[in-house]
Amino acid sequence: MNKFIKLGGKDVYGKFSYRELSDRNIVLKSQFNLCALCGCSITSLNNTEEHMIPQSIGGRLKVKGFICRSCNSKTGDKWDAELAKQLNPLNLLCNVKRERSPPPSQNFNTRGGDSFTWNSDGTYSPSKPTFKRSETDEVVKYDIVARDQKEARRMLNGLKKKHPDIDIEDILSQVSFVSDYLDDPIEMKTQIGGDLSGRSIVKTALCMVYASGVDLTFCNLANNYLTNNNAAPCYGYYNEEDLVENREKGVPIHCVAIKSDAKKNLILGYVEFFGAYRMVVCLSDCYKGEDFYNVYSINPVNQEIFDINVDLDFSQEDIEPICNYERASFYNFKRAMSDVIERAQAASFDAERKRVIDLAYAYALEECGIKEGDTIEAVHLEKITQLVMQKLMPFLIHHSKNR
């Protein structure tokens, strides 16, 4: 089957294979497009670029003429925002590169009960500053833990109101900034779901139908679900078996595929996020027309496009159990998620190893008075080696304990 078979209804600039989908935005030629959600006419004043896969989780491909500016804003603020909130731990774990801004930092707890903030640059910091007061017969002691010097100064200014004699500048000059590693595993929720994120999922599949030049009026189930708050969901989580052929293990791909089967009256979609969240969407159960198929897949970490095939060979009888989550296997989801986490942890280890080695070497050169471009004399080698090892020890000890 061809990657794309052009259908009537809309005139497309070219035929879009998976690779062509990755290389450009999609513009459909029609002066009479209607918004897929509210039905208003799409004009030059309200036309907008809709990310097929939400940009908040690393999507890049944009489609014009699919929905109006108002619906883009509303669904982005509600549907896509809820999906992004649920998937943000994977954004941080996989170090996803977004178009507009880094993923938001998020608070987590460790199994040991410690609370910390996972920052978008991969670092961790205390989730909030701590202030402890202890008193003996002769001394009042304050222990302050701040996340940066600005926060430490603000806390000391508050303390100065009670103790006017303290010298803030002197205290700050003696402050030590500590870099350490977490000793306990973090607790991370991996579930997604609910009506808002579900509508975002179905919208992604419907957007692919539109981008493929297919008349959206065929998609009765998807249209009803997205425009009727009381409609039953037309999708379900599916990992009874892996529908993606030639998958590279552990790669956190985002994927959207569509396929029609006129003999079965079906238009089916497949949406996958981070290589583990896998959903089958039934967009239509009354389709009559030419058969078509299209697929697009991207790695949100490095924007690499993958040439994959998705096997969407289901019957009408399969749809109800899929939408009732009867074809979802927690064991297979856990195995897929474990593969993604293992690969992400390996990448994180490599990045951290490079970071600490670079910092240790720069520290050693500075301590030896060696500037960029200077020749390193043999007399310096032993001291440089000692200083580098001194800085590397926390990294080496931490990872030797966790092997």
Short mmCIF file of C-alpha atoms in Angstrom, two decimals:
data_model
loop_
_atom_site.label_atom_id
_atom_site.label_comp_id
_atom_site.label_asym_id
_atom_site.label_seq_id
_atom_site.Cartn_x
_atom_site.Cartn_y
_atom_site.Cartn_z
CA MET A 1 0.00 0.00 0.00
CA ASN A 2 1.19 3.49 -0.79
CA LYS A 3 2.18 5.75 2.07
CA PHE A 4 -0.40 8.23 0.88
CA ILE A 5 -3.27 8.07 -1.55
CA LYS A 6 -4.76 11.43 -2.40
CA LEU A 7 -8.50 11.67 -1.95
CA GLY A 8 -11.07 14.14 -3.27
CA GLY A 9 -12.38 17.01 -1.07
CA LYS A 10 -9.20 18.97 -0.49
CA ASP A 11 -6.33 19.82 -2.80
CA VAL A 12 -2.97 19.14 -1.17
CA TYR A 13 0.36 20.68 -2.09
CA GLY A 14 1.98 17.44 -3.17
CA LYS A 15 1.62 13.96 -1.75
CA PHE A 16 2.91 13.63 1.77
CA SER A 17 5.01 10.62 2.63
CA TYR A 18 6.25 10.30 6.22
CA ARG A 19 9.52 12.04 5.29
CA GLU A 20 7.82 14.89 3.47
CA LEU A 21 5.56 15.34 6.49
CA SER A 22 8.66 15.85 8.60
CA ASP A 23 10.26 18.42 6.36
CA ARG A 24 7.62 21.10 6.12
CA ASN A 25 4.41 22.42 7.50
CA ILE A 26 1.24 21.39 5.75
CA VAL A 27 -1.04 23.84 3.97
CA LEU A 28 -4.25 22.70 2.33
CA LYS A 29 -5.54 24.82 -0.56
CA SER A 30 -9.15 25.75 0.05
CA GLN A 31 -10.89 29.06 0.49
CA PHE A 32 -13.83 27.30 2.09
CA ASN A 33 -12.26 25.22 4.87
CA LEU A 34 -14.34 24.88 8.01
CA CYS A 35 -12.91 24.58 11.50
CA ALA A 36 -12.97 20.90 12.47
CA LEU A 37 -14.25 21.77 15.95
CA CYS A 38 -16.61 24.75 15.82
CA GLY A 39 -17.51 24.73 12.12
CA CYS A 40 -16.69 28.38 11.43
CA SER A 41 -15.11 29.34 8.11
CA ILE A 42 -11.30 29.39 8.13
CA THR A 43 -10.07 32.71 6.75
CA SER A 44 -6.76 34.51 6.59
CA LEU A 45 -7.80 36.32 9.79
CA ASN A 46 -8.47 33.27 11.96
CA ASN A 47 -6.27 30.63 10.32
CA THR A 48 -3.64 29.21 12.61
CA GLU A 49 -0.94 26.57 12.85
CA GLU A 50 -1.98 23.53 14.85
CA HIS A 51 0.71 21.16 16.08
CA MET A 52 -0.32 17.66 15.06
CA ILE A 53 1.48 16.33 18.13
CA PRO A 54 1.36 18.97 20.91
CA GLN A 55 4.51 21.10 21.00
CA SER A 56 4.36 20.89 24.81
CA ILE A 57 5.63 17.30 24.55
CA GLY A 58 8.06 17.94 21.69
CA GLY A 59 5.82 17.96 18.61
CA ARG A 60 7.08 19.97 15.63
CA LEU A 61 4.85 19.32 12.61
CA LYS A 62 2.27 22.11 12.13
CA VAL A 63 -0.90 22.07 10.04
CA LYS A 64 -2.81 25.12 8.77
CA GLY A 65 -6.52 25.23 7.99
CA PHE A 66 -7.46 22.46 10.43
CA ILE A 67 -8.99 24.50 13.27
CA CYS A 68 -9.55 28.21 13.84
CA ARG A 69 -7.44 30.41 16.08
CA SER A 70 -10.03 30.43 18.86
CA CYS A 71 -10.33 26.63 18.98
CA ASN A 72 -6.55 26.29 18.79
CA SER A 73 -6.24 28.50 21.87
CA LYS A 74 -9.05 26.82 23.82
CA THR A 75 -8.00 23.24 23.13
CA GLY A 76 -4.36 24.10 23.74
CA ASP A 77 -5.15 25.64 27.11
CA LYS A 78 -7.39 22.75 28.18
CA TRP A 79 -6.90 19.50 26.29
CA ASP A 80 -3.23 19.74 25.34
CA ALA A 81 -2.26 21.38 28.62
CA GLU A 82 -3.75 18.50 30.63
CA LEU A 83 -1.99 15.93 28.46
CA ALA A 84 1.31 17.82 28.80
CA LYS A 85 0.87 18.01 32.58
CA GLN A 86 0.42 14.24 32.80
CA LEU A 87 3.38 13.58 30.50
CA ASN A 88 5.74 16.19 31.96
CA PRO A 89 7.73 13.62 34.02
CA LEU A 90 8.65 11.97 30.70
CA ASN A 91 9.54 15.38 29.25
CA LEU A 92 12.03 15.83 32.09
CA LEU A 93 13.29 12.25 32.12
CA CYS A 94 13.96 12.18 28.38
CA ASN A 95 15.23 15.78 28.20
CA VAL A 96 12.69 16.72 25.52
CA LYS A 97 13.55 19.71 23.33
CA ARG A 98 10.45 21.87 22.83
CA GLU A 99 10.07 24.62 20.23
CA ARG A 100 9.00 27.45 22.52
CA SER A 101 10.41 26.86 26.00
CA PRO A 102 11.87 24.08 28.15
CA PRO A 103 9.47 21.76 29.99
CA PRO A 104 8.38 23.19 33.36
CA SER A 105 10.21 22.12 36.50
CA GLN A 106 8.24 19.74 38.71
CA ASN A 107 8.29 18.64 42.34
CA PHE A 108 8.80 14.97 43.19
CA ASN A 109 9.34 12.86 46.29
CA THR A 110 11.88 10.10 46.78
CA ARG A 111 11.01 6.79 48.34
CA GLY A 112 12.82 8.01 51.43
CA GLY A 113 10.40 10.93 51.75
CA ASP A 114 12.66 13.75 50.57
CA SER A 115 11.08 16.43 48.37
CA PHE A 116 12.94 18.02 45.49
CA THR A 117 12.42 19.92 42.25
CA TRP A 118 13.41 18.32 38.96
CA ASN A 119 14.55 21.20 36.75
CA SER A 120 14.31 21.36 32.98
CA ASP A 121 18.12 21.30 32.64
CA GLY A 122 18.25 17.88 34.33
CA THR A 123 19.44 19.14 37.71
CA TYR A 124 17.68 18.73 41.04
CA SER A 125 17.21 21.27 43.79
CA PRO A 126 15.38 21.34 47.14
CA SER A 127 11.67 21.86 46.51
CA LYS A 128 11.68 24.67 49.07
CA PRO A 129 14.20 26.44 51.31
CA THR A 130 14.59 25.24 54.90
CA PHE A 131 15.14 27.30 58.02
CA LYS A 132 15.93 25.59 61.33
CA ARG A 133 16.58 27.22 64.69
CA SER A 134 18.30 25.43 67.55
CA GLU A 135 19.20 26.88 70.93
CA THR A 136 21.56 25.90 73.75
CA ASP A 137 22.29 27.70 77.02
CA GLU A 138 24.70 30.08 75.34
CA VAL A 139 24.13 29.97 71.58
CA VAL A 140 21.25 30.34 69.15
CA LYS A 141 22.02 28.55 65.91
CA TYR A 142 20.28 28.92 62.56
CA ASP A 143 20.68 26.38 59.75
CA ILE A 144 19.60 27.77 56.39
CA VAL A 145 19.37 25.80 53.14
CA ALA A 146 18.65 27.97 50.10
CA ARG A 147 18.53 27.10 46.42
CA ASP A 148 20.63 30.06 45.28
CA GLN A 149 22.41 33.12 46.64
CA LYS A 150 19.46 35.42 45.93
CA GLU A 151 17.18 33.24 48.03
CA ALA A 152 19.82 33.01 50.78
CA ARG A 153 20.08 36.80 50.89
CA ARG A 154 16.31 37.14 51.16
CA MET A 155 16.23 34.70 54.09
CA LEU A 156 19.08 36.50 55.83
CA ASN A 157 17.30 39.84 55.41
CA GLY A 158 14.35 38.34 57.27
CA LEU A 159 16.65 37.06 59.99
CA LYS A 160 18.31 40.46 60.34
CA LYS A 161 15.00 41.91 61.55
CA LYS A 162 15.36 39.78 64.68
CA HIS A 163 19.13 40.08 64.91
CA PRO A 164 20.16 43.54 63.61
CA ASP A 165 23.84 42.91 64.36
CA ILE A 166 24.36 40.12 61.84
CA ASP A 167 26.58 40.94 58.86
CA ILE A 168 24.81 39.59 55.78
CA GLU A 169 27.72 40.19 53.40
CA ASP A 170 30.15 38.43 55.73
CA ILE A 171 27.83 35.44 56.03
CA LEU A 172 27.31 35.23 52.27
CA SER A 173 31.06 35.33 51.71
CA GLN A 174 31.33 32.15 53.77
CA VAL A 175 28.41 30.35 52.12
CA SER A 176 29.24 27.03 50.50
CA PHE A 177 27.23 25.81 47.53
CA VAL A 178 26.96 22.03 47.59
CA SER A 179 26.36 19.73 44.63
CA ASP A 180 25.15 16.27 45.55
CA TYR A 181 23.23 13.30 44.17
CA LEU A 182 19.92 11.76 45.22
CA ASP A 183 20.38 8.59 47.25
CA ASP A 184 16.85 7.21 46.85
CA PRO A 185 14.78 6.48 43.72
CA ILE A 186 12.13 9.00 42.83
CA GLU A 187 8.40 8.29 42.80
CA MET A 188 7.02 9.18 39.38
CA LYS A 189 3.43 8.77 38.20
CA THR A 190 3.20 7.23 34.76
CA GLN A 191 -0.57 7.20 34.20
CA ILE A 192 -2.39 9.37 31.73
CA GLY A 193 -6.10 9.60 31.16
CA GLY A 194 -9.27 11.56 31.64
CA ASP A 195 -11.60 13.37 29.29
CA LEU A 196 -9.36 16.36 28.52
CA SER A 197 -6.23 14.43 27.59
CA GLY A 198 -8.41 11.92 25.71
CA ARG A 199 -9.77 14.67 23.49
CA SER A 200 -6.22 15.84 22.80
CA ILE A 201 -5.34 12.30 21.66
CA VAL A 202 -8.32 12.06 19.30
CA LYS A 203 -7.62 15.59 17.97
CA THR A 204 -4.11 14.44 17.02
CA ALA A 205 -5.50 11.54 14.98
CA LEU A 206 -8.12 13.76 13.32
CA CYS A 207 -5.44 16.31 12.43
CA MET A 208 -3.52 13.57 10.63
CA VAL A 209 -6.65 12.70 8.64
CA TYR A 210 -6.97 16.34 7.61
CA ALA A 211 -3.27 16.65 6.77
CA SER A 212 -3.61 13.60 4.52
CA GLY A 213 -6.25 15.37 2.44
CA VAL A 214 -9.22 13.32 3.64
CA ASP A 215 -12.68 14.87 4.04
CA LEU A 216 -13.30 15.15 7.79
CA THR A 217 -17.04 14.61 7.42
CA PHE A 218 -16.21 10.91 7.09
CA CYS A 219 -14.94 10.89 10.72
CA ASN A 220 -18.32 10.68 12.46
CA LEU A 221 -17.10 9.19 15.75
CA ALA A 222 -14.16 11.56 16.18
CA ASN A 223 -16.26 14.60 15.27
CA ASN A 224 -18.96 13.61 17.75
CA TYR A 225 -16.49 13.00 20.57
CA LEU A 226 -14.63 16.28 20.07
CA THR A 227 -17.73 18.47 19.75
CA ASN A 228 -20.13 16.77 22.19
CA ASN A 229 -19.20 16.83 25.88
CA ASN A 230 -21.48 13.86 26.57
CA ALA A 231 -20.16 11.63 23.78
CA ALA A 232 -18.49 8.35 24.62
CA PRO A 233 -14.73 8.17 23.96
CA CYS A 234 -13.82 6.68 20.60
CA TYR A 235 -10.36 5.49 21.62
CA GLY A 236 -8.71 3.10 24.03
CA TYR A 237 -5.27 2.13 25.29
CA TYR A 238 -3.87 -0.79 23.34
CA ASN A 239 -0.72 -2.78 24.05
CA GLU A 240 -1.92 -6.34 23.80
CA GLU A 241 0.70 -6.56 21.08
CA ASP A 242 3.08 -4.04 19.50
CA LEU A 243 1.46 -2.52 16.43
CA VAL A 244 4.65 -0.66 15.40
CA GLU A 245 6.84 -2.67 13.07
CA ASN A 246 10.66 -2.27 13.05
CA ARG A 247 10.63 -0.39 16.38
CA GLU A 248 13.98 0.58 17.91
CA LYS A 249 13.86 -0.58 21.53
CA GLY A 250 13.58 2.13 24.17
CA VAL A 251 13.33 5.11 21.80
CA PRO A 252 10.63 7.46 23.19
CA ILE A 253 8.91 8.04 19.86
CA HIS A 254 5.77 10.06 19.28
CA CYS A 255 3.71 8.56 16.48
CA VAL A 256 0.40 9.12 14.71
CA ALA A 257 -0.96 6.85 11.99
CA ILE A 258 -4.27 6.57 10.15
CA LYS A 259 -5.73 3.83 7.97
CA SER A 260 -9.07 3.30 6.28
CA ASP A 261 -10.78 0.08 5.29
CA ALA A 262 -13.88 0.70 3.20
CA LYS A 263 -14.88 -2.97 3.30
CA LYS A 264 -15.10 -2.73 7.10
CA ASN A 265 -16.42 0.88 7.01
CA LEU A 266 -13.58 1.95 9.32
CA ILE A 267 -11.13 4.81 9.64
CA LEU A 268 -8.71 3.91 12.41
CA GLY A 269 -5.98 5.93 14.03
CA TYR A 270 -3.02 5.12 16.21
CA VAL A 271 -1.39 7.59 18.57
CA GLU A 272 1.72 6.85 20.63
CA PHE A 273 3.62 9.04 23.07
CA PHE A 274 7.09 8.37 24.49
CA GLY A 275 7.21 4.85 23.08
CA ALA A 276 4.96 3.49 25.83
CA TYR A 277 1.57 5.22 25.78
CA ARG A 278 -0.23 3.53 22.88
CA MET A 279 -3.79 4.32 21.84
CA VAL A 280 -6.07 3.10 19.04
CA VAL A 281 -8.69 5.60 17.82
CA CYS A 282 -11.81 4.75 15.84
CA LEU A 283 -12.51 7.89 13.84
CA SER A 284 -15.29 6.43 11.68
CA ASP A 285 -17.46 3.31 11.63
CA CYS A 286 -19.36 4.18 8.45
CA TYR A 287 -16.60 5.02 5.98
CA LYS A 288 -17.17 4.49 2.26
CA GLY A 289 -14.44 5.66 -0.09
CA GLU A 290 -10.94 4.95 -1.31
CA ASP A 291 -8.54 3.32 1.12
CA PHE A 292 -5.67 5.40 2.49
CA TYR A 293 -2.85 5.11 5.00
CA ASN A 294 -0.38 7.59 6.46
CA VAL A 295 2.06 7.63 9.36
CA TYR A 296 4.36 10.15 11.01
CA SER A 297 6.82 9.49 13.84
CA ILE A 298 9.40 11.66 15.60
CA ASN A 299 11.82 11.33 18.50
CA PRO A 300 11.12 14.42 20.67
CA VAL A 301 14.60 14.26 22.18
CA ASN A 302 16.54 14.95 18.97
CA GLN A 303 13.75 15.49 16.37
CA GLU A 304 14.83 12.43 14.38
CA ILE A 305 12.14 11.16 12.01
CA PHE A 306 11.49 7.41 11.89
CA ASP A 307 10.31 5.35 8.94
CA ILE A 308 7.93 2.94 10.63
CA ASN A 309 4.80 1.01 9.76
CA VAL A 310 1.78 0.61 12.04
CA ASP A 311 -0.39 -2.48 11.69
CA LEU A 312 -3.99 -1.25 12.09
CA ASP A 313 -5.78 -4.41 10.99
CA PHE A 314 -8.86 -4.41 13.23
CA SER A 315 -12.49 -5.26 12.64
CA GLN A 316 -15.70 -3.57 13.80
CA GLU A 317 -15.92 -6.21 16.55
CA ASP A 318 -12.52 -5.16 17.93
CA ILE A 319 -13.50 -1.54 18.55
CA GLU A 320 -15.74 -1.91 21.60
CA PRO A 321 -13.27 -3.97 23.68
CA ILE A 322 -10.46 -1.58 22.70
CA CYS A 323 -12.49 1.46 23.82
CA ASN A 324 -13.37 -0.40 27.04
CA TYR A 325 -9.64 -0.88 27.75
CA GLU A 326 -10.01 -4.65 27.45
CA ARG A 327 -7.02 -4.80 25.12
CA ALA A 328 -4.66 -2.92 27.44
CA SER A 329 -1.94 -4.96 29.13
CA PHE A 330 -0.30 -3.42 32.19
CA TYR A 331 2.56 -5.91 31.88
CA ASN A 332 3.35 -4.82 28.30
CA PHE A 333 3.00 -1.14 29.23
CA LYS A 334 5.41 -1.62 32.15
CA ARG A 335 7.90 -3.43 29.91
CA ALA A 336 7.76 -0.68 27.26
CA MET A 337 8.09 2.05 29.91
CA SER A 338 11.05 0.22 31.49
CA ASP A 339 12.82 0.17 28.11
CA VAL A 340 12.28 3.93 27.71
CA ILE A 341 13.43 4.70 31.26
CA GLU A 342 16.53 2.51 30.91
CA ARG A 343 17.56 4.28 27.71
CA ALA A 344 16.87 7.72 29.21
CA GLN A 345 18.91 6.88 32.31
CA ALA A 346 21.82 5.74 30.16
CA ALA A 347 21.72 9.02 28.23
CA SER A 348 21.51 10.96 31.50
CA PHE A 349 24.52 9.08 32.88
CA ASP A 350 26.59 9.86 29.76
CA ALA A 351 25.64 13.56 29.91
CA GLU A 352 26.43 13.81 33.63
CA ARG A 353 29.75 12.01 33.22
CA LYS A 354 30.78 14.47 30.51
CA ARG A 355 29.64 17.42 32.62
CA VAL A 356 31.59 16.44 35.74
CA ILE A 357 34.73 15.56 33.77
CA ASP A 358 34.66 18.94 32.01
CA LEU A 359 34.10 20.79 35.30
CA ALA A 360 36.80 18.80 37.09
CA TYR A 361 39.36 19.47 34.37
CA ALA A 362 38.52 23.19 34.24
CA TYR A 363 38.82 23.38 38.05
CA ALA A 364 42.21 21.64 38.01
CA LEU A 365 43.61 23.98 35.37
CA GLU A 366 42.39 27.03 37.26
CA GLU A 367 43.94 25.83 40.52
CA CYS A 368 47.25 25.27 38.73
CA GLY A 369 47.13 28.72 37.15
CA ILE A 370 46.96 27.31 33.64
CA LYS A 371 44.99 29.39 31.15
CA GLU A 372 43.51 28.42 27.81
CA GLY A 373 46.27 28.03 25.23
CA ASP A 374 49.02 27.48 27.82
CA THR A 375 51.28 24.45 27.52
CA ILE A 376 50.76 21.93 30.33
CA GLU A 377 54.15 21.10 31.79
CA ALA A 378 55.03 17.66 33.15
CA VAL A 379 55.39 19.17 36.62
CA HIS A 380 51.66 19.97 36.63
CA LEU A 381 50.39 16.55 35.60
CA GLU A 382 50.40 14.95 39.05
CA LYS A 383 48.60 17.89 40.66
CA ILE A 384 46.06 18.09 37.81
CA THR A 385 45.35 14.37 38.21
CA GLN A 386 44.82 14.76 41.96
CA LEU A 387 42.52 17.75 41.56
CA VAL A 388 40.47 16.07 38.83
CA MET A 389 40.01 12.95 40.95
CA GLN A 390 39.03 15.10 43.92
CA LYS A 391 36.17 16.63 41.92
CA LEU A 392 35.17 13.31 40.35
CA MET A 393 34.86 11.40 43.63
CA PRO A 394 31.21 12.32 44.43
CA PHE A 395 30.17 11.14 40.97
CA LEU A 396 32.21 7.93 41.20
CA ILE A 397 31.02 7.09 44.72
CA HIS A 398 27.37 7.73 43.91
CA HIS A 399 27.36 5.57 40.80
CA SER A 400 29.40 2.78 42.39
CA LYS A 401 26.73 2.54 45.13
CA ASN A 402 23.94 2.37 42.58
CA ARG A 403 25.37 -0.19 40.19
#
